Structures are given as C-alpha cells and as structure tokens.
C-alpha cells in the first residue's frame, strides 16, 4: 500500500449506557440524541446499532472472548467516530475535497492483497479498529478522505508539521459545527477533535492489515 495510505483513524474512548437527554444551548433538549453536530442529530439508537453490529461480528470470531473484553469502550468509540466523520466531511468540503467510490474500492483492494483477501480485511478491521463488515466502506472512505485533505493542504501526514496542519483544519471545521454531546458521553474537544474522555491521539499510524488494537483506556 502507498505510504500515504498508511494513515488511518484510530478512535477510542470509554463504554457507556444509553443516554437520556442531550442538553444544548439554553434549556433546549434533544431527547434520544447522543450528539448534535451542525444542527443534525446523531441518535443514541444509531450509536447503539453500530456497536451492536460490532458485537455480533465479535461473537462470531474465534477470538470472541478476547475481542469483547478489550472493546469495553465500544459505545463511545462509535460515537466519537460518527462525530469525527462529520467533522472530516466539513473540513474536506471546505478544502474542495471529494472521494469517489472507485478510490475507496482501490484502497480496499490494496488492503486485500496484503491480508490474504477480503476476509482477511474483515478480520483485521474488526480486531484492530472495532469495525464490523458493514462499516468497512465508511471507515476506508474516511481514510481516503483524510489523505486527500492532507494533499489539498499541502501537508505530509508522515511529518509532525503536516499532521498539525491537518489537525488545525479539523479543529476549524469542528468549531464551525458547534458540536453538543450528551453529558453522559463526555464532551467534545475541538482542539483534539475527539471526545473529552478519549485520551488517544486523533490520528495514529496504522493500516487495515498492519496496526494496533484500540486501547481499552480508563
């Protein structure tokens, strides 16, 4: 895989039960919302459904007990990823960046070549990123999107200065979206572009076939 494709998202945080109300500005509340991003809701049900898909895939794995044990923070991981995806969409739009389905298929094919086929990709995405089979396309789309954003900014994601430049772009987009998070999930950190309860960096050097498992965290 090309060097620039070796940068992917690794979103980790802590586990959480379903939250009741999200208090936004003033006394306005958003029943059933896990977050509101740019005025659009991310429902608790959506977060739970994503987490449930991962749990189902984990249960079918030969490493099910180990995978479930290490992914106790799954609910927040999924919420953080959903919010980050919208921030990335905004930053990419501001930079004039778009991603085609062909580009996503290309990176998936490259990953399959390195991991012994598409089943290998599914296994490693599940084990390393807590991504269910049906979520792979969206995850890889974000990877391509992030790389193209860096290119549009003239930034090298292999260089700390480049990472900082992309981070500043994401922070700007994050602030513009006025993100509100249900207090039970924590709060959103615009500077780190992640949930406040998520201690890992917003970006880490991993690939679909050679990376690190998300940390369990505190």
PDB file of C-alpha atoms in Angstrom:
ATOM      1  CA  UNK A   1       0.000   0.000   0.000  1.00  0.00           C
ATOM      2  CA  UNK A   2       1.276   3.517  -0.800  1.00  0.00           C
ATOM      3  CA  UNK A   3       2.924   5.265   2.116  1.00  0.00           C
ATOM      4  CA  UNK A   4       0.199   7.894   2.279  1.00  0.00           C
ATOM      5  CA  UNK A   5      -2.360   5.169   2.681  1.00  0.00           C
ATOM      6  CA  UNK A   6      -0.732   4.101   5.921  1.00  0.00           C
ATOM      7  CA  UNK A   7      -2.557   6.751   7.869  1.00  0.00           C
ATOM      8  CA  UNK A   8      -5.904   5.792   9.320  1.00  0.00           C
ATOM      9  CA  UNK A   9      -8.243   6.739  12.070  1.00  0.00           C
ATOM     10  CA  UNK A  10      -7.980   5.079  15.459  1.00  0.00           C
ATOM     11  CA  UNK A  11     -10.834   6.308  17.578  1.00  0.00           C
ATOM     12  CA  UNK A  12     -11.022   5.072  21.168  1.00  0.00           C
ATOM     13  CA  UNK A  13     -12.954   6.061  24.309  1.00  0.00           C
ATOM     14  CA  UNK A  14     -14.893   4.518  27.219  1.00  0.00           C
ATOM     15  CA  UNK A  15     -18.039   2.406  27.311  1.00  0.00           C
ATOM     16  CA  UNK A  16     -21.370   3.960  28.163  1.00  0.00           C
ATOM     17  CA  UNK A  17     -25.005   3.035  28.676  1.00  0.00           C
ATOM     18  CA  UNK A  18     -27.731   4.628  26.570  1.00  0.00           C
ATOM     19  CA  UNK A  19     -28.144   8.295  27.456  1.00  0.00           C
ATOM     20  CA  UNK A  20     -31.456  10.070  28.044  1.00  0.00           C
ATOM     21  CA  UNK A  21     -31.355  13.760  27.134  1.00  0.00           C
ATOM     22  CA  UNK A  22     -28.818  15.954  25.418  1.00  0.00           C
ATOM     23  CA  UNK A  23     -28.920  19.499  26.712  1.00  0.00           C
ATOM     24  CA  UNK A  24     -27.921  22.005  24.082  1.00  0.00           C
ATOM     25  CA  UNK A  25     -27.794  25.791  24.309  1.00  0.00           C
ATOM     26  CA  UNK A  26     -30.084  27.278  26.918  1.00  0.00           C
ATOM     27  CA  UNK A  27     -32.823  24.963  28.123  1.00  0.00           C
ATOM     28  CA  UNK A  28     -33.436  23.244  24.810  1.00  0.00           C
ATOM     29  CA  UNK A  29     -33.157  19.455  24.971  1.00  0.00           C
ATOM     30  CA  UNK A  30     -32.799  16.768  22.331  1.00  0.00           C
ATOM     31  CA  UNK A  31     -34.460  13.587  23.593  1.00  0.00           C
ATOM     32  CA  UNK A  32     -32.755  10.433  22.373  1.00  0.00           C
ATOM     33  CA  UNK A  33     -29.758  12.259  20.892  1.00  0.00           C
ATOM     34  CA  UNK A  34     -26.207  11.193  21.634  1.00  0.00           C
ATOM     35  CA  UNK A  35     -24.897  14.331  19.925  1.00  0.00           C
ATOM     36  CA  UNK A  36     -25.930  17.228  17.727  1.00  0.00           C
ATOM     37  CA  UNK A  37     -23.430  18.188  15.023  1.00  0.00           C
ATOM     38  CA  UNK A  38     -24.045  21.205  12.827  1.00  0.00           C
ATOM     39  CA  UNK A  39     -27.682  21.134  13.883  1.00  0.00           C
ATOM     40  CA  UNK A  40     -28.100  17.476  12.869  1.00  0.00           C
ATOM     41  CA  UNK A  41     -28.742  14.748  15.423  1.00  0.00           C
ATOM     42  CA  UNK A  42     -26.812  11.579  15.967  1.00  0.00           C
ATOM     43  CA  UNK A  43     -29.334   9.399  17.734  1.00  0.00           C
ATOM     44  CA  UNK A  44     -28.443   7.089  20.607  1.00  0.00           C
ATOM     45  CA  UNK A  45     -30.138   4.334  18.600  1.00  0.00           C
ATOM     46  CA  UNK A  46     -27.698   4.898  15.726  1.00  0.00           C
ATOM     47  CA  UNK A  47     -24.696   4.609  18.034  1.00  0.00           C
ATOM     48  CA  UNK A  48     -26.105   1.510  19.684  1.00  0.00           C
ATOM     49  CA  UNK A  49     -26.814  -0.110  16.318  1.00  0.00           C
ATOM     50  CA  UNK A  50     -23.222   0.391  15.200  1.00  0.00           C
ATOM     51  CA  UNK A  51     -21.926  -1.041  18.457  1.00  0.00           C
ATOM     52  CA  UNK A  52     -24.320  -3.988  18.182  1.00  0.00           C
ATOM     53  CA  UNK A  53     -23.066  -4.800  14.667  1.00  0.00           C
ATOM     54  CA  UNK A  54     -19.522  -4.968  16.001  1.00  0.00           C
ATOM     55  CA  UNK A  55     -20.574  -7.132  18.932  1.00  0.00           C
ATOM     56  CA  UNK A  56     -22.321  -9.553  16.577  1.00  0.00           C
ATOM     57  CA  UNK A  57     -19.201  -9.831  14.423  1.00  0.00           C
ATOM     58  CA  UNK A  58     -17.039 -10.300  17.504  1.00  0.00           C
ATOM     59  CA  UNK A  59     -19.247 -13.095  18.789  1.00  0.00           C
ATOM     60  CA  UNK A  60     -18.756 -14.921  15.503  1.00  0.00           C
ATOM     61  CA  UNK A  61     -14.980 -14.671  15.806  1.00  0.00           C
ATOM     62  CA  UNK A  62     -12.731 -17.403  17.166  1.00  0.00           C
ATOM     63  CA  UNK A  63     -11.312 -14.692  19.435  1.00  0.00           C
ATOM     64  CA  UNK A  64     -14.721 -13.553  20.646  1.00  0.00           C
ATOM     65  CA  UNK A  65     -13.974 -13.508  24.374  1.00  0.00           C
ATOM     66  CA  UNK A  66     -10.740 -11.573  23.917  1.00  0.00           C
ATOM     67  CA  UNK A  67     -12.281  -9.091  21.458  1.00  0.00           C
ATOM     68  CA  UNK A  68     -15.292  -8.354  23.629  1.00  0.00           C
ATOM     69  CA  UNK A  69     -13.119  -7.940  26.724  1.00  0.00           C
ATOM     70  CA  UNK A  70     -10.788  -5.470  25.029  1.00  0.00           C
ATOM     71  CA  UNK A  71     -13.576  -3.395  23.476  1.00  0.00           C
ATOM     72  CA  UNK A  72     -15.397  -2.317  26.611  1.00  0.00           C
ATOM     73  CA  UNK A  73     -15.417   1.282  25.356  1.00  0.00           C
ATOM     74  CA  UNK A  74     -17.155   0.375  22.130  1.00  0.00           C
ATOM     75  CA  UNK A  75     -20.151   2.696  22.504  1.00  0.00           C
ATOM     76  CA  UNK A  76     -18.046   5.829  22.874  1.00  0.00           C
ATOM     77  CA  UNK A  77     -15.677   4.661  20.169  1.00  0.00           C
ATOM     78  CA  UNK A  78     -18.605   4.551  17.763  1.00  0.00           C
ATOM     79  CA  UNK A  79     -19.996   7.926  18.828  1.00  0.00           C
ATOM     80  CA  UNK A  80     -16.573   9.545  18.577  1.00  0.00           C
ATOM     81  CA  UNK A  81     -16.165   8.041  15.110  1.00  0.00           C
ATOM     82  CA  UNK A  82     -19.558   9.270  13.925  1.00  0.00           C
ATOM     83  CA  UNK A  83     -18.849  12.804  15.106  1.00  0.00           C
ATOM     84  CA  UNK A  84     -15.339  12.763  13.670  1.00  0.00           C
ATOM     85  CA  UNK A  85     -16.737  11.629  10.340  1.00  0.00           C
ATOM     86  CA  UNK A  86     -18.946  14.706  10.135  1.00  0.00           C
ATOM     87  CA  UNK A  87     -16.088  16.975  11.122  1.00  0.00           C
ATOM     88  CA  UNK A  88     -13.941  15.386   8.428  1.00  0.00           C
ATOM     89  CA  UNK A  89     -16.752  15.851   5.904  1.00  0.00           C
ATOM     90  CA  UNK A  90     -16.887  19.563   6.751  1.00  0.00           C
ATOM     91  CA  UNK A  91     -13.111  20.020   6.571  1.00  0.00           C
ATOM     92  CA  UNK A  92     -12.973  18.151   3.260  1.00  0.00           C
ATOM     93  CA  UNK A  93     -15.811  20.241   1.818  1.00  0.00           C
ATOM     94  CA  UNK A  94     -14.091  23.457   2.904  1.00  0.00           C
ATOM     95  CA  UNK A  95     -10.917  22.270   1.145  1.00  0.00           C
ATOM     96  CA  UNK A  96     -12.787  21.251  -2.014  1.00  0.00           C
ATOM     97  CA  UNK A  97     -12.070  17.560  -1.458  1.00  0.00           C
ATOM     98  CA  UNK A  98     -14.338  14.727  -2.576  1.00  0.00           C
ATOM     99  CA  UNK A  99     -13.947  10.949  -2.517  1.00  0.00           C
ATOM    100  CA  UNK A 100     -15.219   8.573  -5.190  1.00  0.00           C
ATOM    101  CA  UNK A 101     -16.402   5.021  -4.672  1.00  0.00           C
ATOM    102  CA  UNK A 102     -13.628   3.915  -7.033  1.00  0.00           C
ATOM    103  CA  UNK A 103     -10.999   5.360  -4.709  1.00  0.00           C
ATOM    104  CA  UNK A 104     -12.475   3.501  -1.759  1.00  0.00           C
ATOM    105  CA  UNK A 105     -12.520   0.264  -3.737  1.00  0.00           C
ATOM    106  CA  UNK A 106      -8.890   0.779  -4.722  1.00  0.00           C
ATOM    107  CA  UNK A 107      -7.701   1.071  -1.142  1.00  0.00           C
ATOM    108  CA  UNK A 108      -9.820  -1.923  -0.151  1.00  0.00           C
ATOM    109  CA  UNK A 109      -8.323  -3.987  -2.966  1.00  0.00           C
ATOM    110  CA  UNK A 110      -4.812  -2.966  -1.904  1.00  0.00           C
ATOM    111  CA  UNK A 111      -5.585  -3.997   1.667  1.00  0.00           C
ATOM    112  CA  UNK A 112      -6.990  -7.322   0.468  1.00  0.00           C
ATOM    113  CA  UNK A 113      -3.782  -8.037  -1.445  1.00  0.00           C
ATOM    114  CA  UNK A 114      -1.766  -7.585   1.731  1.00  0.00           C
ATOM    115  CA  UNK A 115      -4.074  -9.510   4.044  1.00  0.00           C
ATOM    116  CA  UNK A 116      -4.913 -12.603   2.035  1.00  0.00           C
ATOM    117  CA  UNK A 117      -8.201 -11.481   0.552  1.00  0.00           C
ATOM    118  CA  UNK A 118     -11.309  -9.609   1.602  1.00  0.00           C
ATOM    119  CA  UNK A 119     -11.975 -11.958   4.512  1.00  0.00           C
ATOM    120  CA  UNK A 120      -8.581 -11.003   5.865  1.00  0.00           C
ATOM    121  CA  UNK A 121      -9.534  -7.343   5.648  1.00  0.00           C
ATOM    122  CA  UNK A 122     -12.758  -8.018   7.545  1.00  0.00           C
ATOM    123  CA  UNK A 123     -10.916  -9.873  10.283  1.00  0.00           C
ATOM    124  CA  UNK A 124      -8.234  -7.260  10.764  1.00  0.00           C
ATOM    125  CA  UNK A 125     -10.623  -4.313  10.619  1.00  0.00           C
ATOM    126  CA  UNK A 126     -12.728  -5.976  13.303  1.00  0.00           C
ATOM    127  CA  UNK A 127      -9.788  -6.830  15.530  1.00  0.00           C
ATOM    128  CA  UNK A 128      -7.742  -3.660  15.066  1.00  0.00           C
ATOM    129  CA  UNK A 129     -10.381  -0.956  14.666  1.00  0.00           C
ATOM    130  CA  UNK A 130     -13.589  -2.480  16.043  1.00  0.00           C
ATOM    131  CA  UNK A 131     -15.203  -2.111  12.621  1.00  0.00           C
ATOM    132  CA  UNK A 132     -17.950  -4.529  11.575  1.00  0.00           C
ATOM    133  CA  UNK A 133     -18.014  -5.830   7.978  1.00  0.00           C
ATOM    134  CA  UNK A 134     -20.822  -3.478   7.028  1.00  0.00           C
ATOM    135  CA  UNK A 135     -18.840  -0.489   8.336  1.00  0.00           C
ATOM    136  CA  UNK A 136     -15.636  -1.097   6.381  1.00  0.00           C
ATOM    137  CA  UNK A 137     -16.557   1.040   3.370  1.00  0.00           C
ATOM    138  CA  UNK A 138     -17.269   4.066   5.575  1.00  0.00           C
ATOM    139  CA  UNK A 139     -14.053   3.556   7.540  1.00  0.00           C
ATOM    140  CA  UNK A 140     -11.904   3.309   4.425  1.00  0.00           C
ATOM    141  CA  UNK A 141     -13.690   6.286   2.887  1.00  0.00           C
ATOM    142  CA  UNK A 142     -12.585   8.363   5.867  1.00  0.00           C
ATOM    143  CA  UNK A 143      -9.031   7.140   5.385  1.00  0.00           C
ATOM    144  CA  UNK A 144      -9.007   8.242   1.741  1.00  0.00           C
ATOM    145  CA  UNK A 145     -10.747  11.483   2.665  1.00  0.00           C
ATOM    146  CA  UNK A 146      -8.130  12.266   5.300  1.00  0.00           C
ATOM    147  CA  UNK A 147      -5.283  11.601   2.890  1.00  0.00           C
ATOM    148  CA  UNK A 148      -6.831  13.804   0.201  1.00  0.00           C
ATOM    149  CA  UNK A 149      -7.467  16.569   2.735  1.00  0.00           C
ATOM    150  CA  UNK A 150      -3.779  16.484   3.630  1.00  0.00           C
ATOM    151  CA  UNK A 151      -2.839  16.660  -0.038  1.00  0.00           C
ATOM    152  CA  UNK A 152      -5.157  19.629  -0.587  1.00  0.00           C
ATOM    153  CA  UNK A 153      -3.461  21.404   2.313  1.00  0.00           C
ATOM    154  CA  UNK A 154      -0.006  20.505   1.048  1.00  0.00           C
ATOM    155  CA  UNK A 155       0.573  18.554   4.254  1.00  0.00           C
ATOM    156  CA  UNK A 156       2.554  15.342   4.733  1.00  0.00           C
ATOM    157  CA  UNK A 157       0.889  13.023   7.238  1.00  0.00           C
ATOM    158  CA  UNK A 158       4.225  11.322   7.818  1.00  0.00           C
ATOM    159  CA  UNK A 159       5.549  14.621   9.178  1.00  0.00           C
ATOM    160  CA  UNK A 160       4.519  16.190  12.524  1.00  0.00           C
ATOM    161  CA  UNK A 161       4.161  19.575  10.838  1.00  0.00           C
ATOM    162  CA  UNK A 162       1.793  18.049   8.290  1.00  0.00           C
ATOM    163  CA  UNK A 163      -0.227  16.325  10.993  1.00  0.00           C
ATOM    164  CA  UNK A 164      -0.513  19.659  12.812  1.00  0.00           C
ATOM    165  CA  UNK A 165      -1.743  21.393   9.661  1.00  0.00           C
ATOM    166  CA  UNK A 166      -4.469  18.807   9.122  1.00  0.00           C
ATOM    167  CA  UNK A 167      -5.338  18.962  12.811  1.00  0.00           C
ATOM    168  CA  UNK A 168      -5.828  22.721  12.582  1.00  0.00           C
ATOM    169  CA  UNK A 169      -8.127  22.255   9.602  1.00  0.00           C
ATOM    170  CA  UNK A 170     -10.192  19.710  11.513  1.00  0.00           C
ATOM    171  CA  UNK A 171     -10.334  21.943  14.587  1.00  0.00           C
ATOM    172  CA  UNK A 172     -11.646  24.810  12.478  1.00  0.00           C
ATOM    173  CA  UNK A 173     -14.328  22.568  10.997  1.00  0.00           C
ATOM    174  CA  UNK A 174     -15.179  21.182  14.422  1.00  0.00           C
ATOM    175  CA  UNK A 175     -15.726  24.640  15.894  1.00  0.00           C
ATOM    176  CA  UNK A 176     -17.894  25.649  12.954  1.00  0.00           C
ATOM    177  CA  UNK A 177     -20.233  22.708  13.602  1.00  0.00           C
ATOM    178  CA  UNK A 178     -20.968  23.751  17.218  1.00  0.00           C
ATOM    179  CA  UNK A 179     -20.922  20.166  18.473  1.00  0.00           C
ATOM    180  CA  UNK A 180     -23.007  19.282  21.524  1.00  0.00           C
ATOM    181  CA  UNK A 181     -22.597  15.870  23.170  1.00  0.00           C
ATOM    182  CA  UNK A 182     -24.852  14.160  25.665  1.00  0.00           C
ATOM    183  CA  UNK A 183     -23.072  14.723  29.020  1.00  0.00           C
ATOM    184  CA  UNK A 184     -23.071  11.010  29.734  1.00  0.00           C
ATOM    185  CA  UNK A 185     -20.703  10.515  26.827  1.00  0.00           C
ATOM    186  CA  UNK A 186     -18.443  13.331  27.962  1.00  0.00           C
ATOM    187  CA  UNK A 187     -17.925  16.466  25.897  1.00  0.00           C
ATOM    188  CA  UNK A 188     -16.351  17.207  22.539  1.00  0.00           C
ATOM    189  CA  UNK A 189     -12.817  18.616  22.419  1.00  0.00           C
ATOM    190  CA  UNK A 190     -12.471  20.818  19.327  1.00  0.00           C
ATOM    191  CA  UNK A 191      -8.702  21.047  19.615  1.00  0.00           C
ATOM    192  CA  UNK A 192      -8.137  17.294  19.845  1.00  0.00           C
ATOM    193  CA  UNK A 193     -11.152  16.563  17.607  1.00  0.00           C
ATOM    194  CA  UNK A 194     -12.364  13.791  19.864  1.00  0.00           C
ATOM    195  CA  UNK A 195     -14.479  13.100  22.928  1.00  0.00           C
ATOM    196  CA  UNK A 196     -13.006  14.563  26.098  1.00  0.00           C
ATOM    197  CA  UNK A 197     -12.955  11.058  27.569  1.00  0.00           C
ATOM    198  CA  UNK A 198     -10.877   9.783  24.657  1.00  0.00           C
ATOM    199  CA  UNK A 199      -7.183  10.055  25.549  1.00  0.00           C
ATOM    200  CA  UNK A 200      -5.535   8.627  22.436  1.00  0.00           C
ATOM    201  CA  UNK A 201      -4.323  10.933  19.614  1.00  0.00           C
ATOM    202  CA  UNK A 202      -6.882  11.691  16.889  1.00  0.00           C
ATOM    203  CA  UNK A 203      -4.642  10.017  14.367  1.00  0.00           C
ATOM    204  CA  UNK A 204      -2.178   7.149  14.534  1.00  0.00           C
ATOM    205  CA  UNK A 205      -0.048   5.230  12.099  1.00  0.00           C
ATOM    206  CA  UNK A 206      -1.934   2.028  11.288  1.00  0.00           C
ATOM    207  CA  UNK A 207      -3.241   0.223   8.233  1.00  0.00           C
ATOM    208  CA  UNK A 208      -6.086  -2.252   7.720  1.00  0.00           C
ATOM    209  CA  UNK A 209      -3.504  -5.035   7.657  1.00  0.00           C
ATOM    210  CA  UNK A 210      -0.774  -3.860   9.979  1.00  0.00           C
ATOM    211  CA  UNK A 211      -1.725  -1.863  13.033  1.00  0.00           C
ATOM    212  CA  UNK A 212      -2.506  -1.652  16.693  1.00  0.00           C
ATOM    213  CA  UNK A 213      -5.636  -2.648  18.550  1.00  0.00           C
ATOM    214  CA  UNK A 214      -7.594   0.234  20.086  1.00  0.00           C
ATOM    215  CA  UNK A 215      -6.668   0.686  23.709  1.00  0.00           C
ATOM    216  CA  UNK A 216      -9.141  -0.202  26.430  1.00  0.00           C
ATOM    217  CA  UNK A 217      -8.419   3.095  28.190  1.00  0.00           C
ATOM    218  CA  UNK A 218      -9.584   4.153  31.610  1.00  0.00           C
TER     219      UNK A 218
END
